[in-house]
PDB file of C-alpha atoms and ligand atoms in Angstrom:
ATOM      1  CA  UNK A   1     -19.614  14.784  10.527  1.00 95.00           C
ATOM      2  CA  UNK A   2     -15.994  15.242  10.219  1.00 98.00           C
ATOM      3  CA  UNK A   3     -12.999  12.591   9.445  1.00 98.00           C
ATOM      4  CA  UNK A   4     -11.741  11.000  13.360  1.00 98.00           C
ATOM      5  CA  UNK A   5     -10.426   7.668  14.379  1.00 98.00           C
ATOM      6  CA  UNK A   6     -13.063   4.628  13.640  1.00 97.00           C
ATOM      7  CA  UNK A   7     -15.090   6.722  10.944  1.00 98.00           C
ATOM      8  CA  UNK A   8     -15.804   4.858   7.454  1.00 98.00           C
ATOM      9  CA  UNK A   9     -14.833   7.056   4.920  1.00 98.00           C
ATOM     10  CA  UNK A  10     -14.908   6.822   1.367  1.00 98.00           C
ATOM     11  CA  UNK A  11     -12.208   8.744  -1.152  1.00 98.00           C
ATOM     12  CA  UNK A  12     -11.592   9.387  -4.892  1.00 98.00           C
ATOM     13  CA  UNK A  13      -7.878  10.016  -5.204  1.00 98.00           C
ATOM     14  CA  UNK A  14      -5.282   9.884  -7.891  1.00 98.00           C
ATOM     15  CA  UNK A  15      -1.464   9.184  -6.882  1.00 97.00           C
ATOM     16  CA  UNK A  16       1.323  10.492  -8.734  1.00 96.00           C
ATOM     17  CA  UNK A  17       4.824   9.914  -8.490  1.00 89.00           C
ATOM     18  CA  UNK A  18       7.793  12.721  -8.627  1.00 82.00           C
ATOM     19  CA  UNK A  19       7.673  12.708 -12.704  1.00 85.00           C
ATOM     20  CA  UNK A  20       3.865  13.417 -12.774  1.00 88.00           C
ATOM     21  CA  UNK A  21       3.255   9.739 -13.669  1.00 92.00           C
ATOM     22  CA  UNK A  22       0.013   8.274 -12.455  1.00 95.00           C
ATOM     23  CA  UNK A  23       0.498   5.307  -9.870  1.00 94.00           C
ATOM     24  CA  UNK A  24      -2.677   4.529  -8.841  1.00 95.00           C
ATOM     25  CA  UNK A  25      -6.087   6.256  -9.369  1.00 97.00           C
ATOM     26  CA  UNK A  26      -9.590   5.334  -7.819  1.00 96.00           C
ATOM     27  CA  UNK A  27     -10.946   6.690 -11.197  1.00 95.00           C
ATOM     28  CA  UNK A  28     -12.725   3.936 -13.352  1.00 94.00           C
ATOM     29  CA  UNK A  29     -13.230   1.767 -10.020  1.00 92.00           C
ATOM     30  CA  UNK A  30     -15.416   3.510  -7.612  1.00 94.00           C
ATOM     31  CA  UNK A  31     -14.142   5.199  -4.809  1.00 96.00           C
ATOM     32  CA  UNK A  32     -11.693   4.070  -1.964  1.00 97.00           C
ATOM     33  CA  UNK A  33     -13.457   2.906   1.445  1.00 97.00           C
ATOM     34  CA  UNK A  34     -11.408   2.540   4.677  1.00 97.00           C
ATOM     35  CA  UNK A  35     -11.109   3.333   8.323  1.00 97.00           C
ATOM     36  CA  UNK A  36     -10.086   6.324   9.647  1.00 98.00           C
ATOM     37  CA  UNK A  37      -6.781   5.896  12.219  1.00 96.00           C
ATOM     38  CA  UNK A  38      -6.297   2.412  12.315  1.00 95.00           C
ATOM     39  CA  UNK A  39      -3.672   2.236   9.966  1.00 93.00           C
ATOM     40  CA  UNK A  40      -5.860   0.892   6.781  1.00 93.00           C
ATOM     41  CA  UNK A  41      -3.779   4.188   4.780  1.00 95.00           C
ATOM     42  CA  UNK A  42      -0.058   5.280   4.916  1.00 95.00           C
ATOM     43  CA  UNK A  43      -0.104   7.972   7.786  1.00 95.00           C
ATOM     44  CA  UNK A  44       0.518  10.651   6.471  1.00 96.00           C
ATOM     45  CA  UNK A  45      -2.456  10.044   4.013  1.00 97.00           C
ATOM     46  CA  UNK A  46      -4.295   9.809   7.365  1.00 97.00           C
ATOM     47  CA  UNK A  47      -2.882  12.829   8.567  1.00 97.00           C
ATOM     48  CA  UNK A  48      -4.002  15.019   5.972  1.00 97.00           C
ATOM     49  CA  UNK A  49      -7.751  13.449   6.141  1.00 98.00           C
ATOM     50  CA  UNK A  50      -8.401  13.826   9.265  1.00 98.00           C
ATOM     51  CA  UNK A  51     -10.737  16.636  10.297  1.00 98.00           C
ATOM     52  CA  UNK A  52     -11.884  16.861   6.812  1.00 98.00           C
ATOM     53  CA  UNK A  53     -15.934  16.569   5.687  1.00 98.00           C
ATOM     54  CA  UNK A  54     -17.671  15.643   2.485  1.00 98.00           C
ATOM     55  CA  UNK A  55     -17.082  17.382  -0.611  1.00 98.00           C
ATOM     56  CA  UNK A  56     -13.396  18.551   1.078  1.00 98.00           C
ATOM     57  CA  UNK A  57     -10.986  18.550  -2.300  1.00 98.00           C
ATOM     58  CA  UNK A  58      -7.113  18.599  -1.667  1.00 98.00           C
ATOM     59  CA  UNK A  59      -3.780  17.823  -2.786  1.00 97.00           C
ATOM     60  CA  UNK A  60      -0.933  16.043  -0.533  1.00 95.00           C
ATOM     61  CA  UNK A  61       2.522  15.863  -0.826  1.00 96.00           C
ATOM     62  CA  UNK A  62       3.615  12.839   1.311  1.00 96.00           C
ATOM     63  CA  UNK A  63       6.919  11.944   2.322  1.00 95.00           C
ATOM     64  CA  UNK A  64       8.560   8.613   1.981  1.00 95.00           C
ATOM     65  CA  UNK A  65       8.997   8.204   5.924  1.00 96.00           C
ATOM     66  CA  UNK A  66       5.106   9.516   6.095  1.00 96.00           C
ATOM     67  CA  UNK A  67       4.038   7.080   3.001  1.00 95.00           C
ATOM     68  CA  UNK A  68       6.379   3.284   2.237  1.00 92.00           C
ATOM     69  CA  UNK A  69       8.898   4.208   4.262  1.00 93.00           C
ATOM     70  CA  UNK A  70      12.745   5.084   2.831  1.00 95.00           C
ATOM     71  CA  UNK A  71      14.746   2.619   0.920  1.00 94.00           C
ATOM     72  CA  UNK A  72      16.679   0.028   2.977  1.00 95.00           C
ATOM     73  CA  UNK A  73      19.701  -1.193   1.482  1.00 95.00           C
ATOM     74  CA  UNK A  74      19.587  -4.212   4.010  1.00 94.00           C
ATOM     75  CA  UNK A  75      16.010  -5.461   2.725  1.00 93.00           C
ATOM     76  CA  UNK A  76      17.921  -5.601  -0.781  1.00 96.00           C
ATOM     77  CA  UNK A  77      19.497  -9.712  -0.333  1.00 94.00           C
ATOM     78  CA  UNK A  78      20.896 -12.535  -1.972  1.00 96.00           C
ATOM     79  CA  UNK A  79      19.814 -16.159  -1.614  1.00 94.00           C
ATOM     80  CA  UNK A  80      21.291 -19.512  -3.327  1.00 96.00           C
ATOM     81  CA  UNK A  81      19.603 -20.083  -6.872  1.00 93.00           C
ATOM     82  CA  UNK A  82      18.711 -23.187  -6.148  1.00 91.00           C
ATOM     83  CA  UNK A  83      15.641 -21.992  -3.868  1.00 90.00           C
ATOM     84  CA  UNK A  84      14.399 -20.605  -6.861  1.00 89.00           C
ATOM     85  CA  UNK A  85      14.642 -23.971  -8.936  1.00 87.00           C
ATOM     86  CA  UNK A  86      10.563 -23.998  -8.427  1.00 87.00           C
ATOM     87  CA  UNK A  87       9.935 -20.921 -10.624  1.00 86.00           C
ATOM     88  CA  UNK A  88       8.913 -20.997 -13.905  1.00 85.00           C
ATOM     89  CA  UNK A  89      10.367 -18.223 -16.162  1.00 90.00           C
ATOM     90  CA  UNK A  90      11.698 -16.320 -13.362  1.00 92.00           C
ATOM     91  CA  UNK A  91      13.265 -12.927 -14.808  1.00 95.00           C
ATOM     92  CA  UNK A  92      14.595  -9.752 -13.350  1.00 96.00           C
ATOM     93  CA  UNK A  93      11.208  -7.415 -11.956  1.00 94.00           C
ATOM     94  CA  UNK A  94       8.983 -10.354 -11.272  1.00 95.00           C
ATOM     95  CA  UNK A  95       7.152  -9.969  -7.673  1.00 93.00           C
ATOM     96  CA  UNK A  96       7.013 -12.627  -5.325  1.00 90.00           C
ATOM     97  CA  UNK A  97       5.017 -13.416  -2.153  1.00 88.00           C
ATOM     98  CA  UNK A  98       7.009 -14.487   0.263  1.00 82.00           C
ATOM     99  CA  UNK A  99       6.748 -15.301   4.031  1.00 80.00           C
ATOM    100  CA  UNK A 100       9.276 -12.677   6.510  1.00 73.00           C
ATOM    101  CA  UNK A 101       8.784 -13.179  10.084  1.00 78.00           C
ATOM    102  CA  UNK A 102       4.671 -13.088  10.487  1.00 78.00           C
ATOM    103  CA  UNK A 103       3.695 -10.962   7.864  1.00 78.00           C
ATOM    104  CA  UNK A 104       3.590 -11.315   3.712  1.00 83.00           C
ATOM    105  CA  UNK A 105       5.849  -9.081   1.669  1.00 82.00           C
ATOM    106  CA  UNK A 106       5.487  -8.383  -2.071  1.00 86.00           C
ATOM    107  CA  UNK A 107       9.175  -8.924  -3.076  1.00 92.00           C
ATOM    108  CA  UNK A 108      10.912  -8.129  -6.187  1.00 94.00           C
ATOM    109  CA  UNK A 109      13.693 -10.066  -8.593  1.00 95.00           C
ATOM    110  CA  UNK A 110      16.147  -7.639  -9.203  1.00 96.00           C
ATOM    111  CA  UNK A 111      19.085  -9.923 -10.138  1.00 96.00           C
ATOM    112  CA  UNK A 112      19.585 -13.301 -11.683  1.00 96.00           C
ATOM    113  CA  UNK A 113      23.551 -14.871 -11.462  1.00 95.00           C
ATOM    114  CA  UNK A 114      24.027 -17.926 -12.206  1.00 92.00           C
ATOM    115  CA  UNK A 115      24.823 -18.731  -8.416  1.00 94.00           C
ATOM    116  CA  UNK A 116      22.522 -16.430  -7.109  1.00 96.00           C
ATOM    117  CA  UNK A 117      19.180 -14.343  -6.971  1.00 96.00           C
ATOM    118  CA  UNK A 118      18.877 -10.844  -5.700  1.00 97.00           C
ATOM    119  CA  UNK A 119      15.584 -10.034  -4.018  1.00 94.00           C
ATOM    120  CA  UNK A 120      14.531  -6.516  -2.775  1.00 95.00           C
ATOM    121  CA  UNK A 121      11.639  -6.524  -0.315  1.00 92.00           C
ATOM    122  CA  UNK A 122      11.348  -2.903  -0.169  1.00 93.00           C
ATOM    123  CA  UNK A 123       7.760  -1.990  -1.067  1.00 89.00           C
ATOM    124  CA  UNK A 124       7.813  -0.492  -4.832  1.00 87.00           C
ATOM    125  CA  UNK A 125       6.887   2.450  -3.632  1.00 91.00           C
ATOM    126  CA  UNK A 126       9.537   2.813  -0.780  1.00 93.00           C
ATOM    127  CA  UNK A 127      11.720   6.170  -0.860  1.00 93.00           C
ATOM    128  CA  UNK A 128       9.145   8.062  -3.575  1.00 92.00           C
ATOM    129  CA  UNK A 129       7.446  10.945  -2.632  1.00 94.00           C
ATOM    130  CA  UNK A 130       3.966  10.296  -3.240  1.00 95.00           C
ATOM    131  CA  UNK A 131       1.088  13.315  -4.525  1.00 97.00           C
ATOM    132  CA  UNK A 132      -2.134  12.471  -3.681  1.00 97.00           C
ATOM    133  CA  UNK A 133      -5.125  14.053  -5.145  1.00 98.00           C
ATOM    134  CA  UNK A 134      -8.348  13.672  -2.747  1.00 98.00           C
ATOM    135  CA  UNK A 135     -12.203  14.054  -2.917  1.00 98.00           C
ATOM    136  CA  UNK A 136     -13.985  12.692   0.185  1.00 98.00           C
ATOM    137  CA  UNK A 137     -16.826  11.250  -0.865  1.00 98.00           C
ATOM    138  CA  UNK A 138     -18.448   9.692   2.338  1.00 97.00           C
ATOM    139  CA  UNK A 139     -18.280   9.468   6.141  1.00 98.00           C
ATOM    140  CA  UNK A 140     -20.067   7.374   8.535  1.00 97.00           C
ATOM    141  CA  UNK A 141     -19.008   5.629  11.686  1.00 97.00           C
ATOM    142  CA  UNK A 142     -17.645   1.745  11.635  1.00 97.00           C
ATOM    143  CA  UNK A 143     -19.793  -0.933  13.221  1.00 97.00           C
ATOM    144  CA  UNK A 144     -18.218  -2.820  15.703  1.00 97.00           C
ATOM    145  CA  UNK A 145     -18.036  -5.945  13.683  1.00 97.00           C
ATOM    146  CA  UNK A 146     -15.406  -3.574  11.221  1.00 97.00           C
ATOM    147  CA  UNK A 147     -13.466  -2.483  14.000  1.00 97.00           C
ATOM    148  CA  UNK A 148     -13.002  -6.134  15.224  1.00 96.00           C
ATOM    149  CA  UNK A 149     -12.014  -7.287  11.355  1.00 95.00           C
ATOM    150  CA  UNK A 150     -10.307  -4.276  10.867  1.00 95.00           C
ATOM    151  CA  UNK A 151     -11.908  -3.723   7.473  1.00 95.00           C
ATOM    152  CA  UNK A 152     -15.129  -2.185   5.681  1.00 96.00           C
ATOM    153  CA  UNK A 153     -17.958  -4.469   5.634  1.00 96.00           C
ATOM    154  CA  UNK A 154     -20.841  -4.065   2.414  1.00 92.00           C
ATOM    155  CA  UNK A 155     -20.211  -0.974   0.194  1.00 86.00           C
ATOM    156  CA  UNK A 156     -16.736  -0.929  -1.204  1.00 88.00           C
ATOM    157  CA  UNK A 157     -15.371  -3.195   1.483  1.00 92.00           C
ATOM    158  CA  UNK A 158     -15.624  -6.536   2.132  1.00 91.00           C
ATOM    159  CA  UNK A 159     -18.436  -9.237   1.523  1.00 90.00           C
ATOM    160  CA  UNK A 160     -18.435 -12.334   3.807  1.00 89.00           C
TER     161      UNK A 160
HETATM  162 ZN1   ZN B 201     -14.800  -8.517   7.986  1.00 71.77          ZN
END
């Protein structure tokens, strides 16, 4: 069995950043478990995965526009302080949930005036080329109960 659209597939990966740094690693927490083509991994993670088998070992270089997308200096905005009166300790770097349109960003603080706070709703990871290390350790196809959620079910996925 190969990696195609709607296969469950499980991956150990490291991610590294431009310096070498380690971003994220599967190491110490099991392996990774997602569907194939449905958009559960940046695409050009997908990309690279697809056609591969168990036991297939390989390094990516991803592009921003193929992994967070580029940095958009219009995503970068500042609102009135006083919306901010609620939070406790608020500093430059903290993340914030908040609410754009219908989906839920992870925004940052990346100013504090005394009239003003800056927020950048860029993911963290927007404009960085990303260098993926990948084992794949599992395939099988998706029951239609995890296509309809959208998710793994069981095994590394979820439990409800
Ligand atoms: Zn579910």
């Amino acid at each position: 069995m190969v990696i195609s659209k709607n296969k469950v597939v499980s991956i150990d990966y490291t991610l590294t950043g431009d310096d070498g740094e380690v971003i994220d690693t599967s190491e110490g927490q099991g392996p990774l478990y997602y569907i194939q083509g449905i958009g559960n991994l940046i695409p050009g993670l997908e990309e690279m995965l697809e056609g591969k088998k168990i036991g297939d070992q390989f390094n990516a270089v991803i592009p921003p526009e193929k992994g967070y997308g580029n940095f958009e200096e219009e995503l970068v905005q500042q609102y009135p302080r006083q919306y901010f009166e609620q939070i406790k300790d608020i500093e430059i770097g903290m993340q914030l949930q908040a609410n754009m349109g219908d989906e839920v960003r992870i925004v940052t603080i990346t100013k504090i005036e005394p009239d003003f706070v800056e927020i950048d709703a860029n993911h963290p990871l927007s404009g960085v080329t990303l260098n993926f290390a990948v084992s794949v350790k599992s395939i099988r196809e998706a029951t239609p109960e995890e296509l309809e959620h959208g998710h793994v079910h069981g095994d590394g996925g979820h439990h409800h």
